[in-house]
Tab-separated table of N, CA and C in Angstrom:
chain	number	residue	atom	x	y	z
A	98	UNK	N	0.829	-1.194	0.000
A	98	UNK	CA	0.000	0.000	0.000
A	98	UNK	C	0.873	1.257	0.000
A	99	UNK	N	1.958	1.140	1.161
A	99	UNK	CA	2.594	2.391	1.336
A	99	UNK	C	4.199	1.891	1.134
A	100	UNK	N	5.019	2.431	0.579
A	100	UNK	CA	6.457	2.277	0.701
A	100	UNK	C	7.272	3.565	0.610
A	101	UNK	N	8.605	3.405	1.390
A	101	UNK	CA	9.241	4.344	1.790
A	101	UNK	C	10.829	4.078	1.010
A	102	UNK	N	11.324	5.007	0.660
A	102	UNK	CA	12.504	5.304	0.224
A	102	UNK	C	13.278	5.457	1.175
A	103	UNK	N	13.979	5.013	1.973
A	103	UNK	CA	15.266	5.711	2.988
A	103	UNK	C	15.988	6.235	2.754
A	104	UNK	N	16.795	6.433	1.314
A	104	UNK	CA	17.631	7.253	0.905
A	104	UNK	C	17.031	8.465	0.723
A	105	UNK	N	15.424	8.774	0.642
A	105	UNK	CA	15.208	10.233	0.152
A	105	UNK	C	15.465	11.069	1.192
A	106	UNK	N	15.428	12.267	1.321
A	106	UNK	CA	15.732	13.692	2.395
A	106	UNK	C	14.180	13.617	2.976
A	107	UNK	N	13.109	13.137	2.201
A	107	UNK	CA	12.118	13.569	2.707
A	107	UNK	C	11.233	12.531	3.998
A	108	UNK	N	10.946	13.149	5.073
A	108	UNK	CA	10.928	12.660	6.138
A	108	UNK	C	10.131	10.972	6.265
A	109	UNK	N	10.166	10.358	6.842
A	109	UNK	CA	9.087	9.076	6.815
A	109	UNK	C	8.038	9.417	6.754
A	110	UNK	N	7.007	10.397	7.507
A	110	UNK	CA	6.208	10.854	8.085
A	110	UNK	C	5.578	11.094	6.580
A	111	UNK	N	6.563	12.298	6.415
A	111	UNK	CA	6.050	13.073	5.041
A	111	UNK	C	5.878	12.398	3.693
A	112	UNK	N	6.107	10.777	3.898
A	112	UNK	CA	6.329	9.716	2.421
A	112	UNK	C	5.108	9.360	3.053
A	113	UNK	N	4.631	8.723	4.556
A	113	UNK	CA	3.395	7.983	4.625
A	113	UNK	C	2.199	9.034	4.106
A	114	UNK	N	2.169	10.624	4.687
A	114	UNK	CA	1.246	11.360	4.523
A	114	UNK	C	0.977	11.538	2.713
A	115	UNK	N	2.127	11.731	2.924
A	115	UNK	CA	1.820	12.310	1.122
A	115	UNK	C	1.305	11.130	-0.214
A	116	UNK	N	1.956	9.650	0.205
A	116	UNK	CA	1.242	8.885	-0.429
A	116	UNK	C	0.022	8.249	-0.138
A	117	UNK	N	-0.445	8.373	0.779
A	117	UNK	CA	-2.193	8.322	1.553
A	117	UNK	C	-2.864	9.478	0.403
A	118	UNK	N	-2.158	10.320	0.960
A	118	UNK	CA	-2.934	12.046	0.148
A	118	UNK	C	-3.288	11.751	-0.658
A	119	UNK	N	-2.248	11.520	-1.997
A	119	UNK	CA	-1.664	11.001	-3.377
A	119	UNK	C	-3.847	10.180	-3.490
A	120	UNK	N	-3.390	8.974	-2.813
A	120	UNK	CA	-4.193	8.120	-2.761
A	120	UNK	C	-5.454	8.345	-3.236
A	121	UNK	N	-5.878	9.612	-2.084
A	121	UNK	CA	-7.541	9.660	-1.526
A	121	UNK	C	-7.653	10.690	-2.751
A	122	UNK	N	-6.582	11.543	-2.781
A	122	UNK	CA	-7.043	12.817	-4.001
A	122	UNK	C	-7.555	11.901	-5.331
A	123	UNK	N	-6.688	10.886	-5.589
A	123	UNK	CA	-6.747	10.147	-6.988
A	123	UNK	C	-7.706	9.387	-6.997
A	124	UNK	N	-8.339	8.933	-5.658
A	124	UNK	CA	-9.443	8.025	-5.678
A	124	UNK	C	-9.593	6.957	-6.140
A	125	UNK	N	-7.909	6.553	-5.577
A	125	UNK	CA	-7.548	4.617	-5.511
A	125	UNK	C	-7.834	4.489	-4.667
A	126	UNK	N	-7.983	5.158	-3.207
A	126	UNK	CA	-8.680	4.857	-2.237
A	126	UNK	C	-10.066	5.704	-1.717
A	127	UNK	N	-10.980	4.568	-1.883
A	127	UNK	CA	-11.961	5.207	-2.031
A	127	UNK	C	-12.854	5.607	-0.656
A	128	UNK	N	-13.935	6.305	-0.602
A	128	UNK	CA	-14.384	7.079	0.579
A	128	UNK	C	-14.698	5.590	1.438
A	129	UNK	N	-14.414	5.967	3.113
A	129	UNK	CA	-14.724	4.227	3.887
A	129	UNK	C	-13.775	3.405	3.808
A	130	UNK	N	-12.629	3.773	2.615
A	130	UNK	CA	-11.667	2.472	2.936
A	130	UNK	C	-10.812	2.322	4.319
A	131	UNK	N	-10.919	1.201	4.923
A	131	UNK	CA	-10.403	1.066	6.196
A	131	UNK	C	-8.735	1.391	6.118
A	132	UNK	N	-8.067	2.217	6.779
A	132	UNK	CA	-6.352	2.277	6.629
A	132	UNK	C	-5.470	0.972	7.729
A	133	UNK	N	-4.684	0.597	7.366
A	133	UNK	CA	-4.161	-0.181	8.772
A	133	UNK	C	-4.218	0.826	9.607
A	134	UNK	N	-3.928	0.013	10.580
A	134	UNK	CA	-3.485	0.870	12.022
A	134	UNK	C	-2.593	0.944	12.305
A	135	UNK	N	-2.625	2.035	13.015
A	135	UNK	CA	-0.930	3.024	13.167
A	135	UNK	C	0.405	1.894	13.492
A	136	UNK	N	-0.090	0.730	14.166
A	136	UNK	CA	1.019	-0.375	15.101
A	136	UNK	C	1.254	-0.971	13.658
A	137	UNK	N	-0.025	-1.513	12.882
A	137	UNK	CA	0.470	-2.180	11.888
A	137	UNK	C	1.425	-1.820	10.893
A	138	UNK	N	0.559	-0.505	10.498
A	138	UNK	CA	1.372	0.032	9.446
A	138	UNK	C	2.815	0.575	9.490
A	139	UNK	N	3.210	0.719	11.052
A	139	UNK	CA	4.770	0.985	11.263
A	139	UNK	C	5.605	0.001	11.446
A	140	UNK	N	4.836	-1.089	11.824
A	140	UNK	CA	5.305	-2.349	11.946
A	140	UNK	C	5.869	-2.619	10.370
A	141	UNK	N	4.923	-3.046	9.381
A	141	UNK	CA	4.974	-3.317	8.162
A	141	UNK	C	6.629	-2.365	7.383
A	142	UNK	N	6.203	-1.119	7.712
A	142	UNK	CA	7.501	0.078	6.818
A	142	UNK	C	8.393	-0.351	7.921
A	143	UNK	N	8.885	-0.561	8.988
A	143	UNK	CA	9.855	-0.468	10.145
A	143	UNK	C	9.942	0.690	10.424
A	144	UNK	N	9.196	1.350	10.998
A	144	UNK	CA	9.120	2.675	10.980
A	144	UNK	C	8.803	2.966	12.714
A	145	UNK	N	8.786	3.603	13.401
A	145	UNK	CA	8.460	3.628	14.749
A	145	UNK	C	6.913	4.413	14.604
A	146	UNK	N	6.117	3.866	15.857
A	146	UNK	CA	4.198	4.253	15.325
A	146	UNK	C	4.351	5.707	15.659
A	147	UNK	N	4.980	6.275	16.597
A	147	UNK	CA	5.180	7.700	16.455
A	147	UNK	C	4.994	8.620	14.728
A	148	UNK	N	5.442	7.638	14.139
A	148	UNK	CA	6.004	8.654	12.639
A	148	UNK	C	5.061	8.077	11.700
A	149	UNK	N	4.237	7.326	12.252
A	149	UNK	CA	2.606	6.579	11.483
A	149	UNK	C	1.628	7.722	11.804
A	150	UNK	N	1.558	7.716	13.517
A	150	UNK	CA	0.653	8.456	14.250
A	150	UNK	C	0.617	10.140	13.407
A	151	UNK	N	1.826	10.621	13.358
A	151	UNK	CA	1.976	11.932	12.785
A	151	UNK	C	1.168	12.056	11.772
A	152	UNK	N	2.017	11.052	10.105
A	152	UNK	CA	1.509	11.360	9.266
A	152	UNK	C	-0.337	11.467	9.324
A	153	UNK	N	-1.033	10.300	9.490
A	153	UNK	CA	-2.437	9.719	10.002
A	153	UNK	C	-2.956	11.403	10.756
A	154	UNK	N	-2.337	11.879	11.623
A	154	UNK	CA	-3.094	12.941	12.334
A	154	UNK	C	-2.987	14.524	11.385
A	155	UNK	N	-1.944	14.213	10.592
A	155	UNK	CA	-1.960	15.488	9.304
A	155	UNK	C	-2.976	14.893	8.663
A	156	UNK	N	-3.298	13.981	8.257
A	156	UNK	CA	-4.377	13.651	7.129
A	156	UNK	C	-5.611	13.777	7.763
A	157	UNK	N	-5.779	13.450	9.038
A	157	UNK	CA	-7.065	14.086	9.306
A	157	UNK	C	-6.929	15.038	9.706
A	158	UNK	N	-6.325	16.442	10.334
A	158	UNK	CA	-6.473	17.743	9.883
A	158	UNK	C	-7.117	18.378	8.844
A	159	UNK	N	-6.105	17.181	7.479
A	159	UNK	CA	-6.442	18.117	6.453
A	159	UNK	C	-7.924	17.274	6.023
A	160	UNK	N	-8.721	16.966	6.852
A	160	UNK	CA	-9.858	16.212	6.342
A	160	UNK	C	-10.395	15.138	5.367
A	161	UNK	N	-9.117	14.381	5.284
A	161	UNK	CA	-8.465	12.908	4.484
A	161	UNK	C	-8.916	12.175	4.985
A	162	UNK	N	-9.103	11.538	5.767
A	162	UNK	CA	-9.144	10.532	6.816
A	162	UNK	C	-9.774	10.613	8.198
A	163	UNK	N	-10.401	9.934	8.511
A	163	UNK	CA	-11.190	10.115	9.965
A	163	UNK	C	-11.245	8.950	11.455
A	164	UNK	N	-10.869	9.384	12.341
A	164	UNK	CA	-10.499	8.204	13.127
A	164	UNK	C	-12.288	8.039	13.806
A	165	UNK	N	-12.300	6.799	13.743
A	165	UNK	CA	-13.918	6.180	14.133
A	165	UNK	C	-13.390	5.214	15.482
A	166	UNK	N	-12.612	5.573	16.283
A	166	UNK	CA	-12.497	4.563	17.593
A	166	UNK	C	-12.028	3.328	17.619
A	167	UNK	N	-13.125	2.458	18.034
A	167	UNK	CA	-12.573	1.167	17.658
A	167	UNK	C	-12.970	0.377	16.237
A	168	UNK	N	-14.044	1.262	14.864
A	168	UNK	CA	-14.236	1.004	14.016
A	168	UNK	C	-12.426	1.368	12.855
A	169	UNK	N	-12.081	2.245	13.674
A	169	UNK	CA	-10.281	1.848	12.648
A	169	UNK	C	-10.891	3.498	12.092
A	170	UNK	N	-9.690	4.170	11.547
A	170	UNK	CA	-9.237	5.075	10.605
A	170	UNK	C	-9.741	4.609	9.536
A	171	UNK	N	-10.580	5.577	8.466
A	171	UNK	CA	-11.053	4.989	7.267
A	171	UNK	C	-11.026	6.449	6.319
A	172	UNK	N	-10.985	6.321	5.344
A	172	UNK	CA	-10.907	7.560	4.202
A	172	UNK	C	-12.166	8.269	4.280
A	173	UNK	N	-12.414	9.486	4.610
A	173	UNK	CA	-13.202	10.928	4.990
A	173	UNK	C	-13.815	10.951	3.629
A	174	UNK	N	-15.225	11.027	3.920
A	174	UNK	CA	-15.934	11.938	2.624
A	174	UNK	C	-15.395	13.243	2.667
A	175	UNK	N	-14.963	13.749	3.936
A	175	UNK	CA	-14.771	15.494	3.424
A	175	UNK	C	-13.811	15.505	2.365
A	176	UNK	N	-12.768	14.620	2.260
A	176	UNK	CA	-11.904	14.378	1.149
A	176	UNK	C	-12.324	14.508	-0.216
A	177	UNK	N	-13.466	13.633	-0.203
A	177	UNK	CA	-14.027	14.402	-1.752
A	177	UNK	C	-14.557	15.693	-1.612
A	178	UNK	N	-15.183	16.233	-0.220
A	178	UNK	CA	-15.812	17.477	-0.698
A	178	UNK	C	-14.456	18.705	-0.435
A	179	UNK	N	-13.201	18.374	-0.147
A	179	UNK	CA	-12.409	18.933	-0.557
A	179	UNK	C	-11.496	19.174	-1.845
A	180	UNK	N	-11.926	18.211	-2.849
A	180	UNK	CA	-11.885	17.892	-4.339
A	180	UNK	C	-12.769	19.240	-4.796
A	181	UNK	N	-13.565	18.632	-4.483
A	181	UNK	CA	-14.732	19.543	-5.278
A	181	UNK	C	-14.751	21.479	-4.832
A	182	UNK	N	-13.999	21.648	-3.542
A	182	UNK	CA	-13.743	22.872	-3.229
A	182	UNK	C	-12.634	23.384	-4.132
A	183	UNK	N	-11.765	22.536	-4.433
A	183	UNK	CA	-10.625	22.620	-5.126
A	183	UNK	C	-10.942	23.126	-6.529
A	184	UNK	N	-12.080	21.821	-7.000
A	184	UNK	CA	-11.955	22.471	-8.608
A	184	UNK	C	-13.232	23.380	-8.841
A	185	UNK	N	-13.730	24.061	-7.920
A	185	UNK	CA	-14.834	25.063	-7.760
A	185	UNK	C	-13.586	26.294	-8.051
A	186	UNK	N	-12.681	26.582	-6.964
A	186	UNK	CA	-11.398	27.906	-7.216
A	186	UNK	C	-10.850	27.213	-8.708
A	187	UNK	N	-10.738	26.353	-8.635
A	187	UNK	CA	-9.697	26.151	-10.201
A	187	UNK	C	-10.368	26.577	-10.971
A	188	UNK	N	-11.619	26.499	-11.112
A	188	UNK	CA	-12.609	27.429	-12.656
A	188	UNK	C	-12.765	29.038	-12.115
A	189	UNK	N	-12.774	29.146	-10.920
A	189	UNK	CA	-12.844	30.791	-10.967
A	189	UNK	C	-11.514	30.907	-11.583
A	190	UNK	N	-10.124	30.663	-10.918
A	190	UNK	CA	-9.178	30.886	-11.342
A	190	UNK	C	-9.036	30.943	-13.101
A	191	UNK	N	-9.566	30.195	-13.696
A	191	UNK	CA	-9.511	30.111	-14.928
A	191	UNK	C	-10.239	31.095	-15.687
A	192	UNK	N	-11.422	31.047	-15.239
A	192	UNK	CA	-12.294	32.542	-15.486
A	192	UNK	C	-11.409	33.674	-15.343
A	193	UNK	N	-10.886	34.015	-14.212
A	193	UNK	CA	-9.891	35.353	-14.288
A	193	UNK	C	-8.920	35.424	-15.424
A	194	UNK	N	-8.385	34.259	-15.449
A	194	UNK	CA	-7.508	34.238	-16.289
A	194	UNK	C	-7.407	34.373	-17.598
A	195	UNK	N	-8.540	33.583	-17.516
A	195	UNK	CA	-9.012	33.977	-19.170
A	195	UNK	C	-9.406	35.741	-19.517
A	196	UNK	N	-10.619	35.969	-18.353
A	196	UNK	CA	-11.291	37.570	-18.380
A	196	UNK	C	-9.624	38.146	-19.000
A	197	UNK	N	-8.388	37.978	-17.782
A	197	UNK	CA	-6.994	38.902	-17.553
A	197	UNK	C	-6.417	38.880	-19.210
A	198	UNK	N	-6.543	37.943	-20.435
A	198	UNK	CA	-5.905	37.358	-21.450
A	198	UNK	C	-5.387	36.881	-21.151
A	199	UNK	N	-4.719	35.709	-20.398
A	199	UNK	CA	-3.630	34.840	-20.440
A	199	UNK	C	-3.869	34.076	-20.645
A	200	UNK	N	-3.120	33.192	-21.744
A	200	UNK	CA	-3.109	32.120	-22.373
A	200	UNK	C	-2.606	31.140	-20.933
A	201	UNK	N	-3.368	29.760	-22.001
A	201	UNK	CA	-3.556	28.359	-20.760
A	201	UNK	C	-2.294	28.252	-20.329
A	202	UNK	N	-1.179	28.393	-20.688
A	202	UNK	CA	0.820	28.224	-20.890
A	202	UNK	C	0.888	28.990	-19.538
A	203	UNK	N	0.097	30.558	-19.763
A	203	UNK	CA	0.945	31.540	-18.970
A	203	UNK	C	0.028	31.182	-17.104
A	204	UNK	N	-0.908	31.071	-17.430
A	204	UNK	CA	-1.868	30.864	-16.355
A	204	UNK	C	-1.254	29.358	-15.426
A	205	UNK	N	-0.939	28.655	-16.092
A	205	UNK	CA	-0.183	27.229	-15.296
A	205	UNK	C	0.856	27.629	-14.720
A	206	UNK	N	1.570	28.281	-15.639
A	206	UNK	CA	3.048	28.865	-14.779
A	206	UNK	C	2.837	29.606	-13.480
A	207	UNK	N	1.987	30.079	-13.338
A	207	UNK	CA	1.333	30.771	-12.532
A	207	UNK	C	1.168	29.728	-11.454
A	208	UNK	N	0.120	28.541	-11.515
A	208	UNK	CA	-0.982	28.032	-10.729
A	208	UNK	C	0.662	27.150	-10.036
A	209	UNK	N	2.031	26.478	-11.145
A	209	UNK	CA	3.129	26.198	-10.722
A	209	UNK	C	3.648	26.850	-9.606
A	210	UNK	N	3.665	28.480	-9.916
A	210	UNK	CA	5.091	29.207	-9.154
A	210	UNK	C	3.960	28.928	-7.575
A	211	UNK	N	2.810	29.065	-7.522
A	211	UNK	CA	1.946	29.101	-6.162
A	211	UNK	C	2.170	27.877	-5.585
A	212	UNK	N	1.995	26.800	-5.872
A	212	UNK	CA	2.081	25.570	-5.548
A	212	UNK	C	3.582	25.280	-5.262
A	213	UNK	N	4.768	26.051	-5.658
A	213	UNK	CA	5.834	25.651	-5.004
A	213	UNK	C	6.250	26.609	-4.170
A	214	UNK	N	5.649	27.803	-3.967
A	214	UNK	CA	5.515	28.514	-2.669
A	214	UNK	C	5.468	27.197	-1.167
C-alpha cells in the first residue's frame, strides 16, 4: 500500500502522509476504505508508530481521513468534498484568467510558481 525510500531527504512521516494524500485525491482509495493501524502500518515500513501516528493525524487535519475509535481510521468523505472545493477555485481561477488574457501556458506557470511557494 505504502512504501518508503530511505535514501530520500524527505521525512518518513512526510512519504506515509503524502502517499495516503496522493491516494484519496486520486481516488484509488476510495471514501470508507479502512487504513491499517498506526502499530500495523509501522510495523509493516519499520518505521516507529510515532512517525505513522503523525503522518495519520496530518491527514485528518487536512480532512483525508477520519479516526472512528474502535471502528479503525477509514478515508473521509470530506476528502471528496475537498476535491470539489478545489476544482470550484480552479474554474474561478480560470475565469480570471481567461477575463486577464492569459493564455492556458501563462496561467499554469502561474498556478506552478503558487504551488511551489
Amino acid at each position: 500500500m505504502i512504501s518508503l525510500d530511505p535514501a530520500s531527504s524527505v521525512p518518513p512521516f512526510e512519504q506515509v502522509r503524502s502517499q495516503f494524500a496522493r491516494k484519496i485525491t486520486e481516488r484509488e482509495l476510495a471514501v470508507g476504505t479502512r487504513l491499517p493501524t498506526v502499530r500495523a502500518l509501522a510495523a509493516e515500513l519499520g518505521i516507529a508508530v510515532n512517525t505513522v501516528a503523525r503522518a495519520y493525524r496530518e491527514l485528518e487535519e487536512a480532512g483525508l481521513i477520519e479516526t472512528r475509535g474502535r471502528a479503525g481510521t477509514v478515508v473521509s468523505a470530506a476528502g471528496e468534498r475537498s476535491r470539489e472545493r478545489v476544482l470550484r477555485a480552479a474554474r474561478g481561477y480560470a475565469a480570471t484568467a481567461r477575463e486577464q488574457g492569459l493564455t492556458p501556458e501563462e496561467a499554469l506557470e502561474i498556478v506552478r510558481a503558487a504551488l511551489a511557494d
